Coordinates of C-alpha atoms and ligand atoms in Angstrom, one line a residue:
M26 CA -2.4 12.0 -2.2
C27 CA -1.6 15.2 -4.2
G28 CA -2.7 16.5 -7.6
I29 CA -0.3 17.0 -10.5
T30 CA -1.0 18.8 -13.8
G31 CA 1.1 19.9 -16.7
Y32 CA 0.4 21.4 -20.1
L33 CA 2.5 22.0 -23.3
G34 CA 0.8 23.5 -26.3
D35 CA -0.6 26.6 -28.0
G36 CA -3.3 27.3 -25.3
D37 CA -2.9 29.7 -22.4
S38 CA -0.6 27.4 -20.3
V39 CA -0.8 29.3 -17.0
E40 CA -4.6 29.5 -17.1
L41 CA -5.0 25.8 -18.1
I42 CA -2.6 24.6 -15.3
A43 CA -4.3 26.8 -12.7
Q44 CA -7.8 25.5 -13.8
G45 CA -6.4 21.9 -13.6
L46 CA -5.2 22.5 -10.1
K47 CA -8.6 23.8 -9.0
N48 CA -10.2 20.7 -10.4
L49 CA -7.8 18.5 -8.5
E50 CA -8.2 20.2 -5.1
Y51 CA -10.2 17.2 -3.8
R52 CA -6.8 15.3 -3.9
G53 CA -5.2 17.8 -1.6
Y54 CA -5.3 21.4 -0.7
D55 CA -2.8 22.4 1.9
S56 CA -0.4 24.1 -0.5
A57 CA -0.1 24.7 -4.3
G58 CA 2.3 25.9 -6.9
V59 CA 3.0 26.3 -10.6
A60 CA 6.3 26.3 -12.5
V61 CA 6.1 28.3 -15.7
V62 CA 8.8 27.0 -18.1
D63 CA 10.3 28.8 -21.0
D64 CA 13.9 29.8 -21.5
D65 CA 14.0 29.8 -17.7
V66 CA 11.8 28.4 -14.9
N67 CA 9.7 30.6 -12.7
V68 CA 8.0 29.1 -9.7
Y69 CA 4.9 30.5 -8.0
K70 CA 3.9 28.6 -4.9
Q71 CA 2.6 28.9 -1.3
E72 CA 0.7 27.3 1.5
G73 CA -3.1 27.3 0.8
T74 CA -4.9 26.8 -2.4
I75 CA -4.1 27.9 -6.0
D76 CA -6.6 30.8 -5.6
G77 CA -4.2 32.5 -3.2
I78 CA -1.4 32.7 -5.8
T79 CA -0.9 35.5 -8.2
L80 CA 0.2 34.0 -11.5
P81 CA 1.7 35.9 -14.5
D82 CA 0.0 36.2 -17.9
S83 CA 1.1 33.4 -20.2
E84 CA 3.7 34.0 -22.8
P85 CA 2.8 32.1 -26.1
T86 CA 6.0 30.0 -25.8
A87 CA 5.5 29.1 -22.1
Y88 CA 4.4 25.7 -20.7
G89 CA 4.5 24.3 -17.3
I90 CA 3.6 22.0 -14.4
G91 CA 1.5 22.5 -11.3
H92 CA 0.7 20.8 -8.0
T93 CA -1.8 20.8 -5.2
R94 CA -0.5 19.1 -2.1
W95 CA -1.6 16.8 0.7
S96 CA 1.4 16.7 2.9
T97 CA 3.2 13.5 3.7
H98 CA 6.8 14.7 4.4
G99 CA 7.0 18.1 6.0
P100 CA 4.1 20.3 7.2
P101 CA 2.2 22.5 4.8
S102 CA 4.2 25.6 4.2
D103 CA 5.5 27.8 1.4
R104 CA 8.8 26.1 1.3
N105 CA 7.3 22.6 1.2
A106 CA 4.9 23.5 -1.6
H107 CA 5.7 22.0 -5.0
P108 CA 7.2 22.5 -7.6
H109 CA 10.8 21.9 -6.3
T110 CA 13.8 22.9 -8.2
D111 CA 17.5 21.9 -8.5
C112 CA 20.5 24.2 -7.6
T113 CA 20.6 25.8 -11.0
G114 CA 16.9 26.6 -10.9
D115 CA 16.5 25.1 -14.4
I116 CA 14.7 21.9 -13.4
A117 CA 11.3 21.9 -11.8
V118 CA 9.6 18.8 -10.4
V119 CA 6.1 18.0 -9.1
H120 CA 5.5 14.7 -7.4
N121 CA 2.6 12.7 -5.9
G122 CA 3.4 9.7 -3.6
I123 CA 6.3 8.8 -1.5
I124 CA 10.0 8.3 -2.3
S125 CA 10.8 5.8 0.4
N126 CA 14.6 5.8 0.0
Y127 CA 15.0 9.6 -0.1
H128 CA 17.2 9.6 3.0
E129 CA 19.8 7.5 1.3
L130 CA 19.5 9.5 -2.0
K131 CA 19.9 12.7 -0.1
A132 CA 23.0 11.5 1.6
D133 CA 24.5 10.9 -1.9
L134 CA 23.8 14.5 -3.0
D135 CA 26.7 16.2 -1.2
G136 CA 27.0 19.9 -1.9
H137 CA 23.4 20.3 -3.1
I138 CA 21.4 22.9 -1.4
F139 CA 18.0 21.7 -0.2
E140 CA 15.2 24.2 0.6
S141 CA 12.4 22.0 1.8
D142 CA 11.6 19.1 4.2
T143 CA 10.1 17.1 1.4
D144 CA 11.2 13.7 -0.1
T145 CA 10.4 15.2 -3.5
E146 CA 13.3 17.6 -3.6
V147 CA 15.9 14.9 -4.1
I148 CA 14.5 14.3 -7.6
P149 CA 15.5 17.7 -9.3
H150 CA 18.9 17.5 -7.7
L151 CA 19.4 13.9 -9.0
I152 CA 18.3 15.1 -12.5
E153 CA 20.7 18.0 -12.2
E154 CA 23.6 15.5 -11.6
E155 CA 22.7 13.5 -14.6
L156 CA 22.4 16.6 -16.8
A157 CA 25.8 17.7 -15.6
D158 CA 27.2 14.5 -17.1
G159 CA 26.0 15.7 -20.5
V160 CA 22.9 13.5 -20.7
D161 CA 19.6 14.8 -22.3
L162 CA 16.5 15.3 -20.2
L163 CA 14.6 12.1 -21.0
P164 CA 17.5 9.7 -20.3
A165 CA 18.5 11.8 -17.3
V166 CA 15.0 11.3 -15.8
Q167 CA 15.0 7.6 -16.7
R168 CA 18.3 7.1 -14.9
V169 CA 16.9 8.9 -11.8
L170 CA 13.7 6.8 -11.9
D171 CA 15.9 3.7 -11.7
R172 CA 17.1 4.9 -8.3
L173 CA 13.8 5.8 -6.8
E174 CA 11.9 3.5 -4.5
G175 CA 8.3 3.9 -3.3
S176 CA 5.2 4.8 -5.1
F177 CA 5.1 8.0 -7.2
A178 CA 4.0 9.9 -10.2
I179 CA 6.2 12.9 -11.3
G180 CA 6.1 15.7 -13.7
V181 CA 9.4 17.4 -14.8
G182 CA 10.1 20.6 -16.8
Q183 CA 13.5 22.0 -17.9
A184 CA 14.2 25.5 -19.0
G185 CA 14.7 25.8 -22.8
S186 CA 13.9 22.2 -23.5
E187 CA 10.3 22.5 -24.8
R188 CA 9.6 19.1 -23.1
L189 CA 7.6 17.9 -20.2
I190 CA 8.5 14.5 -18.8
G191 CA 6.1 12.4 -16.7
A192 CA 6.5 9.0 -15.0
R193 CA 4.3 6.7 -13.1
Q194 CA 5.0 4.0 -10.5
D195 CA 2.1 2.9 -8.3
S196 CA 0.5 6.3 -8.5
P197 CA -1.8 7.5 -11.2
L198 CA -0.8 9.6 -14.2
V199 CA -2.7 10.2 -17.4
V200 CA -2.0 12.1 -20.6
G201 CA -4.8 14.2 -22.1
H202 CA -4.7 14.7 -25.9
G203 CA -6.2 18.2 -26.5
E204 CA -6.7 20.0 -29.9
D205 CA -4.1 22.6 -29.1
G206 CA -1.7 20.8 -26.8
T207 CA -1.0 17.9 -24.4
F208 CA -1.9 17.6 -20.8
L209 CA -0.3 15.6 -18.0
A210 CA -2.3 15.0 -14.8
S211 CA -3.0 12.7 -11.8
D212 CA -6.4 12.2 -13.3
V213 CA -8.7 13.2 -16.0
T214 CA -10.5 15.7 -13.8
A215 CA -7.7 18.2 -14.3
F216 CA -8.4 18.8 -18.0
I217 CA -11.8 17.3 -18.7
E218 CA -13.2 20.7 -19.9
Q219 CA -10.5 20.7 -22.6
T220 CA -10.4 17.1 -23.9
K221 CA -12.0 13.7 -23.2
F222 CA -9.3 11.8 -25.0
V223 CA -7.0 10.2 -22.5
S224 CA -4.1 7.7 -22.3
Y225 CA -3.8 5.9 -19.0
L226 CA -0.1 5.3 -18.1
E227 CA 0.9 2.1 -16.6
D228 CA 3.5 1.4 -13.9
G229 CA 7.0 1.9 -15.2
D230 CA 5.8 4.2 -18.0
V231 CA 7.7 7.4 -18.8
V232 CA 6.0 9.9 -21.1
D233 CA 7.9 12.5 -23.1
V234 CA 5.6 15.4 -24.1
G235 CA 6.8 17.8 -26.8
V236 CA 5.1 20.2 -29.3
D237 CA 4.2 17.2 -31.5
G238 CA 2.4 15.3 -28.7
A239 CA 3.3 12.5 -26.3
T240 CA 5.5 9.4 -26.7
V241 CA 5.4 6.8 -24.0
Y242 CA 8.3 4.5 -23.1
N243 CA 8.4 1.5 -20.8
D244 CA 11.7 -0.2 -20.1
G245 CA 13.3 1.9 -22.8
E246 CA 10.9 0.8 -25.5
V247 CA 8.2 2.9 -27.1
V248 CA 4.8 1.6 -26.0
D249 CA 1.3 2.3 -27.3
R250 CA -1.1 3.7 -24.7
E251 CA -4.1 4.0 -27.0
P252 CA -6.2 7.1 -26.2
Q253 CA -9.7 6.3 -24.8
E254 CA -12.7 8.6 -24.8
I255 CA -14.1 9.5 -21.3
K256 CA -17.9 9.3 -21.1
W257 CA -18.5 11.4 -18.0
D258 CA -18.8 15.2 -17.7
A259 CA -17.1 18.1 -15.9
E260 CA -19.6 18.1 -13.1
D261 CA -18.8 14.5 -12.1
T262 CA -15.1 15.3 -12.2
S263 CA -13.7 15.5 -8.7
K264 CA -15.6 12.3 -8.0
A265 CA -13.8 10.8 -11.0
G266 CA -17.0 9.3 -12.4
H267 CA -18.3 7.9 -9.1
D268 CA -21.7 9.1 -7.8
H269 CA -20.4 9.9 -4.4
Y270 CA -17.0 10.7 -2.8
M271 CA -17.7 7.8 -0.4
H272 CA -17.9 5.4 -3.2
K273 CA -14.7 6.8 -4.8
E274 CA -12.9 6.6 -1.5
I275 CA -14.0 3.0 -0.9
H276 CA -12.5 2.2 -4.3
E277 CA -9.3 4.1 -3.5
Q278 CA -8.4 1.8 -0.6
P279 CA -5.9 -0.5 -2.5
H280 CA -4.0 2.7 -3.4
A281 CA -4.3 4.2 0.1
L282 CA -3.0 1.0 1.6
R283 CA 0.0 0.9 -0.8
Q284 CA 0.8 4.5 0.4
T285 CA 0.4 3.5 4.0
L286 CA 2.9 0.6 3.6
S287 CA 5.3 2.2 1.1
G288 CA 8.9 2.0 2.3
R289 CA 8.0 0.9 5.8
V290 CA 8.0 -2.9 5.6
D291 CA 11.0 -5.2 5.2
E292 CA 9.1 -8.4 4.9
T293 CA 12.2 -10.6 4.5
A294 CA 13.9 -9.3 7.7
G295 CA 10.5 -9.1 9.6
K296 CA 11.2 -5.4 10.3
V297 CA 9.2 -2.2 10.2
D298 CA 10.6 1.3 9.8
L299 CA 8.2 4.1 10.9
E300 CA 10.9 6.8 11.4
L301 CA 9.8 7.1 15.0
D302 CA 11.4 9.7 17.2
L303 CA 10.1 7.8 20.3
G304 CA 13.2 5.8 21.1
D305 CA 13.5 2.0 21.5
E306 CA 14.2 2.6 25.2
L307 CA 10.8 4.0 25.7
L308 CA 9.1 1.1 23.9
E309 CA 11.1 -1.4 26.0
G310 CA 10.3 0.3 29.2
I311 CA 6.5 0.5 29.0
D312 CA 4.1 -2.3 29.8
R313 CA 0.8 -0.8 28.8
V314 CA -0.8 1.4 26.1
H315 CA -3.8 3.7 26.5
I316 CA -5.5 4.2 23.1
V317 CA -7.9 7.2 22.9
A318 CA -10.1 7.8 19.9
C319 CA -13.7 8.4 18.7
G320 CA -16.1 6.7 16.3
T321 CA -14.4 4.8 13.5
S322 CA -10.9 5.6 14.9
Y323 CA -12.0 4.0 18.2
H324 CA -12.9 0.8 16.2
A325 CA -9.5 0.9 14.7
G326 CA -8.2 1.1 18.2
L327 CA -10.1 -2.0 19.3
Y328 CA -8.6 -3.9 16.3
A329 CA -5.1 -2.6 17.3
K330 CA -5.6 -3.7 20.9
R331 CA -5.5 -7.4 19.8
L332 CA -2.6 -6.8 17.4
F333 CA -0.6 -5.1 20.2
E334 CA -1.4 -7.7 22.7
T335 CA -0.5 -10.5 20.2
Y336 CA 2.7 -9.0 18.8
S337 CA 4.1 -6.7 21.3
G338 CA 3.1 -8.2 24.6
L339 CA 1.6 -4.9 25.8
S340 CA -1.5 -4.7 27.8
V341 CA -3.9 -2.2 26.0
E342 CA -6.9 -0.2 27.2
V343 CA -9.0 1.4 24.5
S344 CA -11.1 4.4 25.6
R345 CA -13.6 6.4 23.8
A346 CA -11.8 9.7 24.1
S347 CA -14.7 11.5 25.7
E348 CA -14.7 8.9 28.5
Y349 CA -10.9 8.9 29.1
R350 CA -9.9 9.4 32.7
V351 CA -6.6 8.6 34.4
H352 CA -7.1 6.8 37.7
D353 CA -5.2 7.4 41.0
G354 CA -2.2 5.2 41.2
H355 CA -1.7 5.1 37.5
D356 CA 2.0 5.1 36.6
P357 CA 2.6 7.3 33.5
E358 CA 6.1 6.1 33.1
N359 CA 5.0 2.6 32.2
T360 CA 2.4 3.8 29.7
L361 CA 2.3 5.1 26.2
A362 CA -0.9 7.1 25.3
V363 CA -1.8 6.7 21.6
A364 CA -4.4 9.1 20.0
I365 CA -6.0 7.7 16.8
T366 CA -7.6 10.5 14.8
Q367 CA -7.8 10.8 11.0
S368 CA -8.4 14.5 11.1
G369 CA -6.1 15.3 14.0
E370 CA -8.6 17.9 15.1
T371 CA -11.2 15.9 17.1
A372 CA -11.8 17.9 20.3
D373 CA -12.5 14.9 22.5
T374 CA -9.3 13.1 21.4
L375 CA -7.3 16.3 21.9
S376 CA -8.7 16.6 25.4
A377 CA -7.9 13.0 26.2
I378 CA -4.3 13.3 25.0
R379 CA -3.9 16.5 27.1
T380 CA -5.1 14.5 30.1
A381 CA -2.5 11.9 29.5
K382 CA 0.2 14.5 28.9
S383 CA -0.7 16.4 32.1
I384 CA 0.5 13.5 34.2
G385 CA 3.6 12.9 32.2
T386 CA 2.5 10.0 29.9
P387 CA 4.5 9.9 26.6
T388 CA 2.2 10.4 23.7
L389 CA 1.9 9.2 20.1
A390 CA -0.6 10.2 17.4
V391 CA -1.7 8.1 14.5
T392 CA -3.3 10.5 12.0
N393 CA -3.9 11.3 8.4
T394 CA -3.3 15.0 8.6
V395 CA 0.1 16.5 8.5
G396 CA 0.3 19.7 10.6
S397 CA -3.0 19.0 12.4
T398 CA -3.4 20.1 16.1
V399 CA -2.7 16.6 17.5
T400 CA 0.7 16.4 15.7
R401 CA 1.7 19.6 17.4
E402 CA 0.8 18.4 20.9
V403 CA 2.1 14.8 21.0
D404 CA 5.7 13.6 21.4
D405 CA 5.6 11.7 18.1
T406 CA 3.4 11.0 15.1
V407 CA 2.9 8.2 12.6
Y408 CA 1.0 9.2 9.5
I409 CA -1.5 6.8 7.9
R410 CA -1.0 8.4 4.4
A411 CA -4.5 7.6 3.2
G412 CA -4.9 10.9 1.3
P413 CA -7.8 13.3 1.8
E414 CA -11.1 11.9 2.7
I415 CA -14.0 14.1 1.8
G416 CA -17.0 11.8 2.4
V417 CA -18.1 12.3 6.1
A418 CA -18.1 8.6 6.7
A419 CA -14.6 7.3 7.3
T420 CA -13.7 4.4 4.9
K421 CA -10.2 4.5 3.5
T422 CA -8.8 6.1 6.7
F423 CA -10.1 3.1 8.8
V424 CA -8.2 0.5 6.8
S425 CA -5.1 2.6 6.6
Q426 CA -5.3 3.2 10.4
V427 CA -5.5 -0.6 11.0
A428 CA -2.6 -1.2 8.6
T429 CA -0.5 1.5 10.3
L430 CA -1.3 0.2 13.8
A431 CA -0.4 -3.3 12.7
L432 CA 3.1 -1.9 11.7
V433 CA 3.4 -0.1 15.1
A434 CA 2.5 -3.4 16.8
V435 CA 5.2 -5.4 14.9
H436 CA 7.8 -2.6 15.4
A437 CA 7.1 -2.5 19.2
G438 CA 7.2 -6.4 19.3
R439 CA 10.6 -6.5 17.5
V440 CA 12.1 -3.8 19.8
R441 CA 10.7 -5.5 22.9
G442 CA 11.8 -9.0 21.8
T443 CA 8.2 -10.4 22.1
I444 CA 8.1 -11.5 18.5
S445 CA 10.6 -13.4 16.4
A446 CA 11.8 -12.2 13.0
S447 CA 10.2 -15.1 11.3
K448 CA 6.8 -14.6 13.0
A449 CA 7.0 -10.9 12.1
A450 CA 7.9 -11.7 8.6
S451 CA 4.9 -14.0 8.1
F452 CA 2.5 -11.5 9.6
L453 CA 4.0 -8.7 7.5
Q454 CA 3.5 -10.8 4.4
S455 CA -0.2 -10.8 5.0
V456 CA -0.2 -7.0 5.8
N457 CA 1.6 -6.5 2.4
Q458 CA -1.2 -8.4 0.7
L459 CA -3.9 -6.0 2.0
P460 CA -4.0 -3.9 -1.2
S461 CA -4.7 -6.8 -3.5
A462 CA -7.1 -8.5 -1.0
V463 CA -9.1 -5.3 -0.8
Q464 CA -9.1 -5.1 -4.6
E465 CA -10.5 -8.6 -4.7
V466 CA -13.4 -7.6 -2.5
L467 CA -14.1 -4.5 -4.5
N468 CA -14.3 -6.7 -7.6
S469 CA -17.3 -8.5 -6.1
E470 CA -19.3 -5.3 -5.7
A471 CA -22.1 -6.6 -7.9
V472 CA -22.8 -9.4 -5.4
I473 CA -22.9 -7.0 -2.5
E474 CA -25.2 -4.6 -4.3
R475 CA -27.6 -7.4 -5.0
I476 CA -27.6 -8.3 -1.3
A477 CA -28.2 -4.6 -0.4
E478 CA -31.3 -4.6 -2.7
K479 CA -32.6 -7.7 -1.1
Y480 CA -32.4 -6.5 2.5
A481 CA -32.6 -2.6 2.2
D482 CA -36.1 -2.4 3.6
S483 CA -35.4 -4.4 6.7
E484 CA -36.5 -3.1 10.1
S485 CA -33.0 -3.3 11.7
F486 CA -29.6 -4.7 11.0
F487 CA -27.4 -6.6 13.5
F488 CA -23.7 -7.2 13.0
I489 CA -22.0 -9.8 15.0
G490 CA -18.3 -10.9 15.4
K491 CA -15.9 -12.3 17.9
A492 CA -12.2 -11.4 18.5
Y493 CA -11.0 -9.2 15.5
G494 CA -14.6 -9.6 14.2
H495 CA -16.0 -7.5 17.0
P496 CA -14.5 -4.1 16.1
V497 CA -15.5 -4.8 12.5
A498 CA -19.1 -5.5 13.6
L499 CA -19.2 -2.2 15.5
E500 CA -17.6 -0.3 12.6
S501 CA -19.9 -1.8 9.9
A502 CA -23.0 -1.0 12.0
L503 CA -21.8 2.6 12.5
K504 CA -21.3 2.9 8.7
L505 CA -24.7 1.6 7.9
K506 CA -26.6 3.7 10.5
E507 CA -24.7 7.0 9.7
I508 CA -25.3 7.0 6.0
S509 CA -28.6 5.1 5.6
Y510 CA -30.4 6.4 8.8
E511 CA -31.5 2.8 9.4
H512 CA -31.2 1.2 12.8
A513 CA -28.0 -1.0 13.0
E514 CA -26.1 -2.4 16.0
G515 CA -22.9 -4.2 16.3
F516 CA -22.3 -6.8 19.0
P517 CA -19.7 -9.3 20.2
A518 CA -21.3 -12.5 18.8
G519 CA -21.6 -14.1 22.2
E520 CA -23.5 -11.2 23.7
L521 CA -26.7 -11.6 21.6
K522 CA -28.1 -14.2 23.9
H523 CA -27.7 -11.9 26.9
G524 CA -30.4 -9.5 25.8
P525 CA -30.4 -8.2 22.2
L526 CA -31.7 -11.6 20.9
A527 CA -35.1 -10.4 22.1
L528 CA -35.1 -8.0 19.1
V529 CA -34.3 -10.6 16.5
T530 CA -37.0 -11.4 14.0
E531 CA -37.3 -12.3 10.3
Q532 CA -37.1 -8.6 9.7
T533 CA -33.6 -8.2 11.2
P534 CA -30.9 -9.5 8.9
V535 CA -27.8 -10.6 11.0
I536 CA -24.5 -9.9 9.3
A537 CA -22.0 -12.4 10.8
L538 CA -18.2 -12.2 10.6
L539 CA -17.1 -15.8 10.0
T540 CA -13.6 -15.0 8.8
E541 CA -10.2 -16.0 10.1
G542 CA -9.4 -14.2 13.3
T543 CA -13.0 -14.2 14.5
E544 CA -13.3 -17.7 16.2
A545 CA -15.9 -18.5 13.5
A546 CA -16.7 -21.9 14.9
E547 CA -18.1 -20.3 18.1
T548 CA -19.9 -17.6 16.1
M549 CA -21.6 -20.3 14.1
S550 CA -23.6 -21.3 17.3
N551 CA -24.8 -17.7 17.5
V552 CA -25.7 -17.9 13.8
K553 CA -27.9 -20.9 14.7
E554 CA -29.6 -19.0 17.5
V555 CA -30.7 -16.1 15.2
Q556 CA -31.7 -18.4 12.4
S557 CA -34.0 -20.3 14.7
R558 CA -35.7 -17.0 15.4
G559 CA -36.2 -16.5 11.6
A560 CA -33.5 -14.0 11.0
P561 CA -31.7 -14.2 7.6
V562 CA -27.9 -14.4 8.0
I563 CA -25.4 -12.8 5.7
G564 CA -22.0 -14.4 6.4
L565 CA -18.5 -13.2 5.5
S566 CA -15.8 -15.8 5.2
S567 CA -12.9 -17.0 3.1
D568 CA -14.4 -20.5 3.4
S569 CA -17.0 -21.0 0.6
G570 CA -18.3 -24.1 2.6
K571 CA -20.0 -21.6 5.0
S572 CA -22.5 -20.8 2.3
E573 CA -24.7 -23.8 3.3
F574 CA -25.2 -22.3 6.8
C575 CA -26.1 -18.7 5.6
E576 CA -28.8 -17.2 3.5
E577 CA -26.0 -15.2 1.7
L578 CA -22.2 -15.5 1.8
I579 CA -19.8 -12.8 0.9
E580 CA -16.5 -14.4 0.2
V581 CA -13.3 -12.7 1.1
P582 CA -9.7 -13.7 0.4
E583 CA -7.7 -15.7 3.0
M584 CA -5.8 -13.1 5.1
G585 CA -5.3 -14.6 8.6
E586 CA -6.0 -12.0 11.4
M587 CA -6.2 -9.2 8.8
E588 CA -9.2 -10.9 7.1
P589 CA -11.8 -9.1 9.2
V590 CA -10.5 -5.7 8.1
V591 CA -10.8 -6.8 4.4
A592 CA -14.3 -8.1 5.1
N593 CA -15.0 -4.6 6.5
V594 CA -14.6 -3.2 2.9
A595 CA -17.4 -5.5 1.7
L596 CA -19.6 -4.0 4.5
Q597 CA -18.7 -0.5 3.6
L598 CA -20.1 -1.3 0.2
L599 CA -23.2 -2.9 1.7
A600 CA -23.8 0.3 3.8
Y601 CA -23.2 2.5 0.7
H602 CA -25.7 0.6 -1.5
V603 CA -28.4 0.5 1.2
A604 CA -28.0 4.2 1.6
D605 CA -28.0 4.8 -2.1
L606 CA -31.2 2.8 -2.6
K607 CA -32.8 5.0 0.0
G608 CA -31.6 8.2 -1.7
R609 CA -29.7 9.5 1.3
A610 CA -27.2 12.3 1.3
I611 CA -24.3 9.8 1.5
D612 CA -21.4 12.3 1.5
K613 CA -23.0 14.6 4.0
P614 CA -25.3 12.6 6.3
R615 CA -27.7 14.7 8.3
N616 CA -26.4 16.1 11.7
L617 CA -22.8 14.9 11.1
A618 CA -19.6 16.7 10.3
K619 CA -16.2 15.4 9.0
S620 CA -14.2 17.0 11.8
V621 CA -15.8 17.3 15.2
T622 CA -14.0 20.2 16.9
V623 CA -16.4 20.5 19.9
E624 CA -16.4 18.4 23.0
Ligands
F6R21 C1 -17.6 7.7 11.2 C2 -16.6 8.8 11.4 C3 -16.5 9.3 12.8 C4 -15.0 9.6 13.1 C5 -14.9 10.3 14.5 C6 -13.4 10.6 14.8 O1 -17.6 7.4 9.8 O2 -16.0 9.3 10.5 O3 -17.0 8.4 13.7 O4 -14.3 8.5 13.0 O5 -15.6 11.5 14.5 O6 -12.8 11.4 13.9 P1 -11.3 11.5 13.8 O7 -10.7 10.2 13.3 O8 -11.0 12.6 12.8 O9 -10.8 11.8 15.2

């Protein structure tokens, strides 16, 4: 996730764009840049935030585009910072999202000089080619858009044109209608101090901003995107109207998942492309995987264990990174060590991966953070592409980790021949449905909020689940305890009767995963056990018939073995609302830090 902003009008363009980028820093902050457009294009950009860049004073005729970056292709660096330009230096482009076919597009751009490692840079060069054929800027951009695959929002400026072009496909872009000019931005936050009148672009929209304002096209036709008045204030801005980052990040999950999956899944062929450097030979030669991770990432690892065992025939051990040891007699050549860490900086996980490396085990990182320490130490990295997560409690990174690991499992299975193309295709179909399934759960937030109100004052909360339900029970309990400071525990459903049942009373609601992939029929007997001790049961299931066995039922869409991770989103909301009712510091819970860099 990156932040785009642009301005064309009578105001101080450079100042307005720089302010917009500061407001958008919550979307990414590893590098920044501005293209000031007039009779020529001047680009100012570097690694770090916009504060580190010396910008010129604005000329009255100047306008421009700006960008604050969260890397997905190429590490944070001056050369990878946006805007990117074409060979003539007359076209500048900023981009948010992923161009999934950029390799193919780049191969067609023979003779062009590329200066960065980004996917974005193909866009100005493609526009350059169209302009060389004598086409105007707007149709040139439209033709290029027809060739792009993936999810993206872009802003384009051209020397001497007095136009800014924007386009949106699966990535947000809005137009701000100011008194003295028009803004383009990833979201309203960028310009809220200047105007509250906003047009929300839709997928496929292309906006042409000139001195007279903005015209929006879709499929070549002019469309009306009626301006709406924003009701919230500048101080709410980086949270985009949400009370907490955590709430915003929970709601960003459909988008985060789309980014995770973008360009990686060929559902028809049952294939996955993760651009792995680790060769097929290595995946064929191993027979086990050691996953090392902490906290929420460890729970994603437990989910992945079952996916790997089901789809790639690999035997998987998941260790809390702080407990990871390699035993005598262990054969490193048969093993792949996988570090799961959203930050890429967790000291325990780094230490575990160093242990694995020290005996010659090949290593893979699954992380959200390009250029983080783990990526520099492992043999290969797969990015989860969830965008920056500011709330201390991990939410969108958990679902993106699970989705990424599902793709790794299918890829390994296809390479190893342990899964047929048709089985892979049907599983990938449900993986591809994750964004819409998660959106469905988010749409039922009012139900979950009511349940939170009903049980917020309970003594303790138990979460139970079997199979894929077990990691989700652990994760949901962790989420509730860390942000509400209430006692919560997650258990394999069958374990309750071996001890914890002694704690169950009418004051301990039991949240039961009764979805697909959780052996729900067996969990139902554990539900009966707790109900007969007076505990209220909150069930999660895609089967509405389960409501007669539970005090409350949260319904989730049918998703096969990915259903529990979708149910997890409902339980993030439950944790959020319990904590909110108690007035906790949700984004910065006491004693906790976002990145734990000590062992
Ligand atoms: C819980 C949470 C932590 C982290 C853990 C590992 O909400 O965020 O449990 O999951 O500290 O962090 P990473 O994934 O950065 O290694």
